[in-house]
Amino acid sequence: MKSKNDKRPTIYDIAQALNIAPSSVSKALNDSPSVSEKVKILVRDKARELNYRHNSQAASLRKGTSRTIGVIVPKINSAFFSNAISGMEEVCFDHSHQLIICQTEESYAKEKQAIETLITNNVDCIIISQSIETKSDNHLKEVMKRNIPLIQFDRVNKSISCHQVVNDNKTAAYHAVKELLKQGYKNIAFLGGSFEMDVYNERREGYLQALKENGMMIPYDYVVAGIHSEQNGYDAASLLLDSQLSPDAFLTASDYIAFGVMKAVFDKALSIPDDVGVIGFANEPFSAMIVPSLTTVDQNSRAMGIETAKIYFDELMDSQKSNVPITKTVPCTIICRDSIRKK
Amino acid sequence: MKSKNDKRPTIYDIAQALNIAPSSVSKALNDSPSVSEKVKILVRDKARELNYRHNSQAASLRKGTSRTIGVIVPKINSAFFSNAISGMEEVCFDHSHQLIICQTEESYAKEKQAIETLITNNVDCIIISQSIETKSDNHLKEVMKRNIPLIQFDRVNKSISCHQVVNDNKTAAYHAVKELLKQGYKNIAFLGGSFEMDVYNERREGYLQALKENGMMIPYDYVVAGIHSEQNGYDAASLLLDSQLSPDAFLTASDYIAFGVMKAVFDKALSIPDDVGVIGFANEPFSAMIVPSLTTVDQNSRAMGIETAKIYFDELMDSQKSNVPITKTVPCTIICRDSIRKK
DNA sequence: ATGAAAGCGCTAACAT
DNA sequence: ATGTTAGCGCTTTCAT
């Protein structure tokens, strides 16, 4: 299909056709001030005529910069990440940069592989949200050692000193619990994600703080770690609802977990929100579509994506700025729906 | 941040350290048969020691191939596309190729831009599912003219002669309608997407054929075009439900549209599935979560992604194979749930 | 089996 | 303002 002889036109072809030097063509195409308007017009017309396209590989090789940013996320098909990516894309588009997106599917091996791929492709910056499985930070250290700008977002490893964009997870969880207390719920359980990740730990802290401030007791089994899926949520909630002191409310680490909890509650013939209140995390589209609609914490993920990409363009691109890592915090918004009582 | 003097190691650094020729290093790293096992080991060890990484930009420039495939889709955050992409990624990973993903957000301008970007980045192949807005095919012709292998999937333009991977949309719609008829629904409306796209036209054909075969009349207003969103679905269904001959079933072009229809039905105080049956398309996760759960057409999108990527590796990569465009058809599966009556 | 040298397409010094 | 030249890092003939 791809034949070798009808090669794509280069600046040499334009130069030859116009009887000028290739460097002048390059300058003209890059709108350099040191080339006459006349030549620019000539070059641009000829380029169009020959159907010339800039070869960014060659330019990257020469310039040592690829105008490309690598993004590593666990999944692209979750509301949180796809919105964040969409936000990054918007900013990159404005700066005529582009994104290479890698999915890890929560695997550490794939995460390491993705970093190799991105290094190999000379990306100018790596943006990463870690996978659940990731324990080590060698691969991130490797990126730093190579002086490739690194930005973490959402699922960050705080021990790595680099720019970070995170939600105010603690505050969000704190307010979510306050909301539950305000509605009169008394026994609030927390089904969190991996407790090896700061995002989830912070949510737990917010949860604990809110309860402590109100002098509530927290049975040891009310805080459950390692909950990630709808099924996990269903199982954990079923267990808790059968226990001695059955919870009357759940704060969960994701809307999917929350949905599992809701199913468990219904299976016990209890009602939501009258008997049990439920709050999720992420504001997945379905959270507004189910019955009862799910109260959830919106993480403003698009804004997070925008802020993340901006760090590169504002701080990192023209390098040699501050070496002090910035941490940006994006506030969450609690979306109150029918899964908790209304005042 | 990124300083110039501590540059990344190249094959020259390895060559120098080992006192051998750069070409030998290159061959060793590529496991060429014309280099001794001894040198290979030496080179690999030194490469590890120096923390060498292959520079694929340079290699691409030299070899004229980038081991990169560009994918253009309207949205990454829909079940259909993210699953398809995931399937493509799997196949690419097995062939150590990678994906550059571009979103068009249904805009023709962005679609054109994405193609420019991909050409500029020397992708070895372009995989595209067109945006709704796209009317012209100049940008696709441009790709063909450059002898860049082009594969269309799902939302294809049949007038462009290239490889295609599609669902058996007509059959799927046909069987969906048959299913509705079997359950005793009599007045079945069709809320389709853009009628300028083959996918939607084929679904309409299947719908029409099933009804005609059963000698059913189809009021002219039962076939509605240009329906894309939940809101569109809600509006169109509301109108139809108020009309003279109110439909008792809807086949829709997406689960989101179906959800809008369901809302409209409930707002008229009608019941699903007793008064009205609804079938969607795509098997979005939420379709199983809502009440009543939504009967939908699963497009086996992951399989589509896999088949699409395979076309490149099986047919196109080693070029000069057949020039005859292949069309692969991936069957759909109807997932029967509560939104239609059960026998 | 190993090495020397050319060149992929572009840009950036450095002349002129 | 324009042209000459070298070189980014790699692969690939072609010699040896």
XYZ file of C-alpha atoms (C1' of nucleotides) in Angstrom:
718
model
C 0.000 0.000 0.000
C 2.648 2.454 1.098
C 5.070 2.751 -1.772
C 8.487 4.210 -1.371
C 8.964 6.195 -4.535
C 6.169 8.719 -4.193
C 7.632 10.228 -1.059
C 6.136 13.138 0.747
C 7.467 16.580 -0.114
C 10.126 18.172 2.107
C 11.401 21.695 2.470
C 14.058 20.761 -0.059
C 11.385 20.235 -2.669
C 9.988 23.654 -1.938
C 13.462 25.190 -1.964
C 14.288 23.583 -5.273
C 11.036 24.622 -6.890
C 11.591 28.186 -5.757
C 15.331 28.225 -6.275
C 16.067 29.360 -2.770
C 17.819 27.811 0.220
C 16.128 25.193 2.386
C 16.881 27.241 5.463
C 14.941 30.136 4.007
C 12.017 27.825 3.471
C 12.237 26.639 7.050
C 12.371 30.202 8.317
C 9.498 31.250 6.092
C 7.329 28.409 7.286
C 8.138 29.262 10.867
C 7.332 32.890 10.219
C 10.797 34.037 11.199
C 11.336 37.826 11.137
C 14.550 37.373 9.211
C 12.870 36.460 5.981
C 11.075 38.786 3.615
C 7.342 38.894 3.312
C 7.696 38.156 -0.369
C 9.518 34.899 0.216
C 7.069 33.893 2.924
C 4.182 34.213 0.541
C 6.041 32.392 -2.186
C 6.954 29.572 0.174
C 3.498 29.217 1.664
C 1.903 29.086 -1.760
C 4.354 26.530 -3.027
C 3.917 24.487 0.135
C 0.202 24.384 -0.453
C 0.694 23.561 -4.088
C 3.001 20.645 -3.312
C 0.772 19.540 -0.461
C 3.654 19.873 1.935
C 3.231 18.901 5.594
C 5.641 19.721 8.349
C 7.463 16.655 9.623
C 7.401 17.041 13.345
C 9.564 14.019 13.976
C 12.440 15.598 12.166
C 11.852 18.926 13.846
C 11.663 17.278 17.250
C 14.874 15.432 16.681
C 16.603 18.613 15.729
C 15.059 20.851 18.363
C 15.076 18.330 21.162
C 11.458 19.033 21.939
C 8.427 17.225 20.659
C 5.538 19.511 21.619
C 3.983 16.385 23.014
C 2.831 15.614 26.529
C 2.346 12.090 27.783
C -0.601 11.325 30.027
C -0.784 8.146 32.064
C -4.095 7.246 33.661
C -5.597 4.024 34.973
C -8.687 4.158 32.732
C -9.974 6.466 30.071
C -13.560 5.324 30.378
C -14.372 6.825 33.718
C -16.029 10.193 34.015
C -13.217 11.519 36.159
C -10.346 10.711 33.831
C -12.024 11.355 30.536
C -13.096 14.785 31.699
C -9.646 15.530 33.056
C -8.100 14.483 29.748
C -10.573 16.613 27.879
C -9.484 19.604 29.957
C -5.821 18.915 29.292
C -6.501 18.580 25.610
C -8.148 21.961 25.495
C -5.120 23.677 27.006
C -2.698 21.731 24.835
C -4.656 22.590 21.738
C -4.346 26.286 22.579
C -0.587 25.865 22.765
C -0.451 23.584 19.728
C 0.836 20.726 21.734
C -0.604 17.272 21.739
C -1.312 14.454 24.093
C -0.223 10.838 24.038
C -2.619 8.976 26.274
C -1.644 5.720 27.959
C -3.937 3.507 29.986
C -2.521 1.353 32.750
C -5.696 -0.480 33.691
C -4.448 -0.291 37.275
C -1.398 -2.410 36.524
C 2.045 -1.409 37.734
C 3.707 -3.277 34.883
C 1.716 -1.300 32.338
C 2.479 1.895 34.168
C 6.209 1.241 33.942
C 5.806 0.296 30.304
C 3.910 3.498 29.606
C 6.725 5.553 31.073
C 9.257 3.756 28.908
C 7.115 4.422 25.860
C 6.815 8.090 26.680
C 10.534 8.521 27.321
C 11.264 6.721 24.086
C 8.955 9.128 22.320
C 10.664 12.170 23.729
C 7.626 13.660 25.360
C 8.267 17.085 26.845
C 6.330 16.334 29.993
C 4.686 13.421 31.740
C 1.396 13.754 33.559
C 0.454 10.799 35.698
C -2.271 9.516 37.959
C -1.022 6.334 39.532
C -2.602 2.931 39.308
C -3.863 1.230 42.419
C -1.333 -1.546 42.105
C 1.628 0.801 42.111
C 3.766 0.446 45.208
C 7.183 1.477 43.993
C 8.227 4.918 42.865
C 11.350 3.965 40.955
C 9.727 4.643 37.629
C 8.820 8.155 38.695
C 12.289 8.757 40.091
C 13.609 7.646 36.724
C 11.560 10.350 35.023
C 12.851 12.993 37.413
C 16.427 11.837 36.948
C 16.046 12.409 33.235
C 14.860 15.921 33.898
C 11.595 15.259 32.166
C 9.037 17.527 33.796
C 6.670 15.399 35.837
C 3.236 16.371 37.079
C 1.114 14.143 39.241
C -2.599 14.560 39.522
C -5.329 13.039 41.625
C -3.693 9.789 42.662
C -0.366 11.288 43.647
C 2.623 9.937 45.495
C 3.463 12.711 47.938
C 6.916 11.368 48.635
C 7.904 12.294 45.090
C 8.729 15.947 45.035
C 7.101 17.277 41.908
C 4.199 19.428 40.839
C 0.840 18.091 41.857
C -2.812 18.797 41.234
C -5.228 17.305 43.700
C -8.713 17.680 45.055
C -9.317 18.854 48.592
C -10.322 15.301 49.358
C -10.240 15.712 53.088
C -12.518 18.740 53.038
C -14.874 17.080 50.601
C -15.231 13.965 52.734
C -15.543 16.128 55.822
C -18.431 18.071 54.338
C -20.071 14.967 52.954
C -20.146 13.478 56.437
C -21.363 16.762 57.909
C -24.171 16.660 55.397
C -25.108 13.151 56.497
C -25.032 14.197 60.154
C -27.182 17.202 59.388
C -29.790 14.899 57.889
C -29.837 12.930 61.103
C -27.807 9.890 60.124
C -25.910 8.582 63.140
C -23.930 5.489 62.173
C -21.859 6.372 59.184
C -19.531 3.877 57.555
C -16.727 4.648 55.127
C -15.935 2.347 52.233
C -12.643 3.682 50.927
C -10.287 2.671 48.175
C -6.732 1.573 48.718
C -5.317 2.983 51.934
C -1.926 3.106 50.330
C -3.071 6.048 48.238
C -3.180 9.539 49.610
C -6.461 10.421 47.915
C -8.262 7.749 49.857
C -6.419 8.361 53.105
C -7.360 11.999 53.000
C -10.966 11.181 52.474
C -10.802 8.900 55.458
C -9.222 11.661 57.516
C -12.005 14.049 56.582
C -14.532 11.393 57.489
C -12.883 10.726 60.839
C -12.518 14.397 61.652
C -16.158 15.180 61.012
C -17.276 12.335 63.230
C -14.831 13.161 65.996
C -15.824 16.802 65.995
C -19.356 15.675 66.648
C -18.257 13.287 69.370
C -19.430 10.250 67.444
C -18.016 6.833 68.107
C -16.566 4.973 65.138
C -16.744 1.180 65.391
C -13.524 -0.308 64.058
C -15.326 -2.133 61.274
C -16.925 1.028 59.934
C -13.820 1.926 57.987
C -13.225 -0.537 55.178
C -10.198 -0.436 52.916
C -9.537 -2.011 49.556
C -12.991 -1.365 48.155
C -12.862 -0.562 44.443
C -15.768 -2.037 42.533
C -19.537 -2.225 42.648
C -19.193 -5.817 43.791
C -16.769 -4.879 46.583
C -19.239 -2.249 47.721
C -22.112 -4.692 47.646
C -20.214 -7.279 49.648
C -18.865 -4.864 52.242
C -22.231 -3.201 52.746
C -24.055 -6.531 53.008
C -21.683 -7.591 55.742
C -22.011 -4.337 57.644
C -25.785 -4.225 57.375
C -25.920 -7.657 59.004
C -23.565 -6.676 61.804
C -24.358 -5.792 65.407
C -24.448 -2.066 64.886
C -25.742 -1.710 61.371
C -24.774 1.607 59.721
C -27.501 3.970 58.612
C -25.291 5.773 56.123
C -22.332 5.124 53.811
C -19.732 7.422 52.393
C -17.957 5.629 49.552
C -14.893 6.216 47.403
C -16.729 6.038 44.081
C -20.192 6.104 42.566
C -19.773 2.519 41.455
C -19.093 1.432 45.020
C -22.075 3.486 46.127
C -24.247 1.715 43.605
C -23.173 -1.632 45.027
C -24.071 -0.361 48.461
C -27.504 0.707 47.251
C -28.160 -2.740 45.844
C -27.143 -4.311 49.148
C -29.463 -1.982 51.008
C -32.382 -2.842 48.738
C -31.646 -6.542 49.087
C -32.103 -6.146 52.838
C -35.488 -4.598 52.096
C -34.343 -1.296 53.521
C -35.146 2.025 51.931
C -32.898 4.802 50.657
C -32.816 7.499 51.943
C -35.233 6.774 54.786
C -33.389 3.894 56.409
C -29.972 4.360 54.884
C -28.200 7.322 53.277
C -25.526 6.920 50.584
C -22.973 9.313 49.134
C -20.626 8.478 46.275
C -17.636 10.123 44.619
C -17.005 11.297 41.051
C -20.403 12.353 39.732
C -20.537 9.683 37.062
C -23.349 10.319 34.599
C -25.318 7.368 35.928
C -25.450 8.863 39.423
C -28.153 11.244 38.216
C -29.985 8.549 36.286
C -30.590 5.892 38.898
C -33.456 5.839 41.380
C -33.018 7.189 43.920
C -30.513 9.545 42.371
C -27.162 9.398 44.084
C -25.710 12.216 46.140
C -22.097 12.464 45.082
C -18.942 14.516 45.281
C -18.094 16.203 42.019
C -14.345 16.518 41.697
C -14.406 19.164 38.976
C -12.225 16.893 36.958
C -12.240 19.009 33.830
C -10.875 21.925 35.855
C -8.247 19.598 37.282
C -7.157 18.661 33.800
C -6.951 22.300 32.798
C -4.950 23.253 35.883
C -2.616 20.321 35.369
C -1.803 21.189 31.790
C -1.421 24.850 32.710
C 1.343 23.958 35.126
C 3.382 22.724 32.219
C 2.813 25.770 30.061
C 3.061 28.317 32.864
C 5.901 26.853 34.864
C 7.750 24.121 33.123
C 7.875 24.746 29.408
C 10.253 27.697 29.456
C 12.185 25.766 32.106
C 14.662 27.218 34.526
C 11.821 28.775 36.456
C 11.349 27.820 40.069
C 12.374 24.367 41.134
C 9.891 24.450 43.964
C 7.101 22.023 43.256
C 3.701 23.641 43.185
C 0.650 21.913 44.547
C -2.664 23.094 43.189
C -5.831 22.115 44.986
C -9.108 21.961 43.118
C -12.190 22.186 45.308
C -14.908 19.546 45.186
C -18.613 20.220 45.040
C -21.183 18.072 46.809
C -24.143 17.350 44.554
C -27.106 16.659 46.814
C -29.603 14.209 45.379
C -32.224 11.772 46.629
C -29.961 9.161 48.215
C -29.803 11.208 51.409
C -32.704 12.804 53.229
C -33.598 16.358 52.322
C -34.083 18.795 55.165
C 14.055 22.342 35.036
C 15.282 20.642 31.914
C 18.931 21.485 31.595
C 20.841 21.093 28.379
C 24.201 19.752 29.489
C 23.159 16.487 31.107
C 21.823 15.009 27.914
C 20.453 11.532 27.597
C 22.840 8.818 26.534
C 22.954 7.774 22.870
C 24.375 4.799 21.069
C 27.522 6.869 20.605
C 28.017 6.953 24.350
C 27.735 3.205 24.486
C 30.044 2.817 21.503
C 32.614 5.093 23.049
C 32.511 3.359 26.420
C 32.988 0.013 24.723
C 35.390 1.197 22.061
C 33.305 -0.179 19.255
C 31.429 1.371 16.348
C 28.021 2.985 16.802
C 26.652 0.821 14.035
C 27.595 -2.268 15.991
C 25.777 -0.907 18.989
C 22.700 -0.282 16.905
C 22.821 -3.774 15.493
C 23.390 -5.295 18.903
C 20.435 -3.462 20.378
C 18.275 -4.592 17.496
C 19.466 -8.149 17.924
C 20.857 -8.321 14.425
C 22.306 -11.711 13.421
C 25.413 -10.026 12.071
C 26.821 -9.164 15.451
C 28.456 -11.540 17.900
C 26.741 -12.725 21.010
C 29.643 -11.365 23.039
C 29.148 -7.833 21.759
C 25.408 -8.063 22.269
C 25.865 -8.859 25.915
C 28.464 -6.159 26.334
C 26.226 -3.590 24.694
C 23.106 -4.541 26.604
C 24.941 -4.371 29.910
C 26.486 -1.028 29.126
C 23.127 0.268 27.940
C 21.590 -0.668 31.246
C 24.496 0.822 33.128
C 24.237 4.130 31.299
C 20.459 4.078 31.567
C 20.174 4.265 27.825
C 16.756 4.519 26.183
C 16.067 4.052 22.539
C 15.104 7.285 20.821
C 12.212 6.348 18.624
C 11.962 9.773 17.006
C 15.399 9.379 15.532
C 14.723 5.819 14.502
C 11.431 6.805 12.911
C 13.036 9.559 10.976
C 15.617 7.208 9.657
C 13.363 4.255 9.016
C 10.389 6.199 7.795
C 8.055 4.357 10.121
C 6.950 5.381 13.553
C 5.322 2.237 14.977
C 2.490 4.539 15.880
C -1.156 4.400 14.891
C -3.429 7.408 15.072
C -7.001 6.947 16.240
C -9.640 9.592 15.679
C -12.910 9.257 17.541
C -15.691 11.660 18.444
C -15.487 11.011 22.209
C -13.358 8.861 24.442
C -15.818 8.864 27.313
C -18.504 6.715 25.818
C -18.641 3.000 26.462
C -18.497 2.234 22.779
C -15.358 4.174 21.937
C -13.408 3.593 25.098
C -13.911 -0.134 24.786
C -12.980 -0.071 21.121
C -9.821 1.864 21.946
C -9.005 -0.558 24.700
C -9.237 -3.402 22.195
C -6.994 -1.609 19.723
C -4.487 -0.915 22.450
C -4.280 -4.567 23.343
C -3.415 -5.571 19.792
C -0.959 -2.699 19.394
C 0.736 -3.593 22.638
C 1.289 -7.132 21.369
C 3.002 -5.711 18.302
C 4.868 -3.049 20.269
C 3.101 -0.285 18.493
C 1.342 2.572 20.151
C -1.724 4.698 19.779
C -2.133 8.423 19.494
C -5.728 9.170 20.389
C -7.485 12.272 19.116
C -10.966 13.408 20.098
C -13.058 15.415 17.672
C -15.998 16.089 19.936
C -18.166 15.723 16.837
C -16.566 18.719 15.142
C -15.446 18.567 11.538
C -12.829 21.240 12.136
C -11.269 19.189 14.913
C -11.413 16.107 12.758
C -9.469 17.821 10.013
C -7.034 19.160 12.574
C -6.536 15.687 14.028
C -5.642 14.330 10.620
C -3.101 17.082 10.115
C -1.590 16.293 13.495
C -1.350 12.625 12.716
C 0.215 13.181 9.313
C 2.666 15.586 10.866
C 3.564 12.919 13.378
C 4.210 10.303 10.735
C 1.739 7.778 12.011
C 1.874 4.507 10.116
C -1.884 4.181 9.965
C -4.984 6.210 10.705
C -8.083 4.683 12.234
C -11.146 6.894 12.195
C -14.751 6.971 13.257
C -16.281 10.085 11.806
C -17.894 12.909 13.697
C -21.536 13.676 13.158
C -20.741 17.068 11.741
C -18.515 15.689 9.016
C -19.986 16.154 5.564
C -16.917 16.313 3.366
C -14.468 13.541 2.682
C -11.587 15.634 1.422
C -9.587 15.034 4.544
C -9.908 11.279 4.119
C -9.017 11.494 0.455
C -5.943 13.432 1.506
C -4.884 10.565 3.749
C -5.360 8.059 0.947
C -3.424 10.250 -1.469
C -0.477 10.153 0.885
C -0.626 6.377 0.921
C -1.165 6.351 4.631
C -3.174 3.230 5.406
C -6.667 4.263 6.442
C -9.182 2.182 8.340
C -12.676 3.359 9.117
C -14.724 1.853 11.874
C -18.293 2.199 13.068
C -19.192 5.570 11.630
C -17.806 4.972 8.166
C -18.096 6.795 4.895
C -18.816 4.057 2.388
C -17.940 6.208 -0.577
C -14.317 6.152 0.544
C -12.795 2.924 -0.640
C -10.760 1.680 2.296
C -10.821 -1.017 4.932
C -13.784 -0.867 7.233
C -15.002 -2.476 10.421
C -18.673 -2.116 11.172
C -21.490 -3.669 13.121
C -24.297 -5.485 11.400
C -26.468 -2.532 12.270
C -29.300 -3.473 9.996
C -29.594 -6.986 11.388
C -29.336 -5.695 14.946
C -32.129 -3.174 14.455
C -34.156 -5.791 12.605
C -33.926 -8.222 15.493
C -34.559 -5.533 18.060
C -37.823 -4.680 16.323
C -38.704 -8.369 15.957
C -38.181 -8.684 19.687
C -40.558 -5.802 20.318
C -43.133 -7.322 17.997
C -42.788 -10.662 19.716
C -43.604 -8.998 23.008
C -46.790 -7.641 21.474
C -45.827 -4.044 20.879
C -47.614 -2.720 17.819
C -46.692 0.909 17.240
C -42.949 1.123 17.185
C -41.152 4.402 16.611
C -37.508 4.831 15.640
C -35.428 7.678 17.031
C -32.279 7.568 14.964
C -29.110 9.607 14.818
C -27.986 11.583 11.821
C -29.433 10.167 8.622
C -26.335 11.258 6.807
C -24.420 8.457 8.476
C -24.583 4.917 7.257
C -24.695 3.396 10.726
C -27.956 5.129 11.438
C -29.410 4.570 8.011
C -28.776 0.873 8.285
C -30.491 0.710 11.603
C -33.457 2.462 10.081
C -33.480 -0.013 7.227
C -33.506 -2.924 9.642
C -36.318 -1.270 11.528
C -38.335 -0.688 8.369
C -37.738 -4.176 7.059
C -38.915 -5.862 10.250
C -42.089 -3.817 10.262
C -42.781 -4.326 6.592
C -42.267 -8.061 6.866
C -44.951 -8.074 9.483
C -47.230 -5.938 7.377
C -47.186 -3.098 9.876
C -47.959 0.456 8.865
C -45.348 3.055 9.697
C -46.738 6.547 10.258
C -44.413 9.084 8.664
C -43.654 10.730 12.013
C -42.497 7.479 13.583
C -39.043 7.804 12.080
C -37.204 10.735 13.592
C -33.761 11.847 12.464
C -31.164 14.033 14.108
C -31.672 12.664 17.594
C -28.409 12.513 19.513
C -28.823 13.369 23.173
C -30.931 12.442 26.157
C -32.713 15.772 25.757
C -33.404 15.139 22.056
C -34.870 11.782 22.983
C -37.009 13.280 25.690
C -38.362 15.969 23.389
C -39.059 13.678 20.459
C -40.752 11.054 22.620
C -42.860 13.660 24.415
C -44.127 14.913 21.104
C -44.898 11.453 19.772
C -46.623 10.327 22.939
C -48.976 13.282 22.617
C -49.721 12.584 18.968
C -52.749 10.978 17.419
C -51.308 7.502 17.201
C -49.084 7.338 20.230
C -46.283 4.715 19.908
C -46.142 1.875 22.391
C -42.469 1.186 21.781
C -39.271 2.991 20.837
C -36.099 1.779 19.242
C -33.405 4.420 19.726
C -29.902 5.061 18.428
C -28.258 5.217 21.846
C -28.835 4.391 25.479
C -28.759 8.084 26.325
C -31.565 8.759 23.881
C -33.434 5.778 25.325
C -33.047 7.218 28.776
C -34.591 10.488 27.601
C -37.459 8.499 26.147
C -37.973 6.681 29.438
C -38.180 9.973 31.278
C -40.738 11.258 28.797
C -42.804 8.092 29.241
C -42.756 8.432 33.019
C -43.698 12.092 32.768
C -46.843 11.023 30.917
C -47.586 8.691 33.838
C -47.169 5.689 31.594
C -45.361 2.570 32.659
C -42.366 0.784 31.184
C -42.565 -1.971 29.970
C -46.327 -2.389 30.377
C -47.479 0.624 28.392
C -44.340 1.371 26.458
C -41.269 -0.661 25.527
C -37.838 0.878 25.002
C -34.644 -0.426 23.436
C -31.363 1.475 23.330
C -28.009 1.008 21.647
C -24.451 0.618 23.026
C -24.901 -1.149 26.353
C -23.593 1.755 28.411
C -22.913 0.712 31.995
C -25.843 2.749 33.232
C -28.293 0.757 31.098
C -28.055 -2.086 33.609
C -28.243 0.238 36.600
C -31.414 2.186 35.960
C -34.926 1.052 36.854
C -36.343 -0.505 34.824
C -33.102 -1.777 33.359
C -32.762 -0.946 29.703
C -32.845 -3.503 26.926
C -30.041 -2.541 24.610
C -27.940 -3.615 21.662
C -24.397 -4.483 22.623
C -22.083 -3.663 19.761
C -19.176 -5.773 20.989
C -17.064 -2.687 20.734
C -13.955 -4.210 22.238
C -14.024 -6.890 19.550
C -14.465 -4.167 16.945
C -11.365 -2.432 18.232
C -9.411 -5.659 18.109
C -10.567 -6.470 14.570
C -9.766 -2.965 13.427
C -6.213 -3.007 14.737
C -5.696 -6.489 13.343
C -6.436 -5.241 9.866
C -3.390 -3.058 10.086
C -1.080 -5.770 11.349
C -2.458 -8.537 9.159
C -2.984 -6.660 5.921
C -1.410 -3.276 5.850
C 1.831 -3.251 7.812
C 3.873 -5.367 5.437
C 2.233 -3.386 2.656
C 1.962 -4.396 -0.969
C -0.582 -7.028 -0.025
C -3.996 -6.798 -1.552
C -5.327 -3.434 -2.496
C -8.872 -4.647 -2.162
C -10.475 -3.021 0.825
C -11.748 -5.499 3.372
C -14.952 -4.938 5.277
C -15.266 -6.788 8.545
C -18.648 -7.023 10.192
C -18.918 -7.518 13.917
C -22.230 -8.956 15.100
C -24.309 -7.208 17.731
C -25.957 -8.868 20.690
C -29.327 -7.846 22.039
C -29.269 -7.670 25.823
C -32.829 -8.210 26.997
C -33.704 -6.392 30.200
C -36.775 -5.019 31.937
C -37.626 -2.148 29.599
C -39.500 -4.527 27.313
C -42.047 -7.136 28.343
C -40.761 -10.635 29.037
C -42.630 -13.518 27.484
C 31.848 -10.014 12.508
C 32.926 -5.158 12.618
C 33.380 -0.386 11.070
C 32.985 3.965 8.120
C 30.024 6.924 6.222
C 25.843 8.655 4.479
C 21.383 10.430 5.239
C 16.181 10.553 7.146
C 13.945 16.168 7.353
C 14.556 19.721 9.859
C 16.653 23.937 12.356
C 20.170 27.099 14.031
C 24.655 28.986 13.954
C 27.289 31.328 11.205
C 28.648 33.543 7.148
C 27.647 36.657 3.306
C 17.648 39.132 3.900
C 19.560 34.985 2.164
C 22.593 30.990 1.906
C 25.981 27.442 3.732
C 26.785 24.068 6.775
C 26.551 21.042 10.488
C 24.141 17.924 13.284
C 19.892 15.997 16.244
C 20.205 9.986 17.047
C 19.534 6.456 14.584
C 19.864 2.731 10.766
C 21.786 0.883 6.710
C 24.418 0.032 2.874
C 28.940 -0.964 1.721
C 33.766 -2.019 2.801
C 36.927 -4.470 5.326
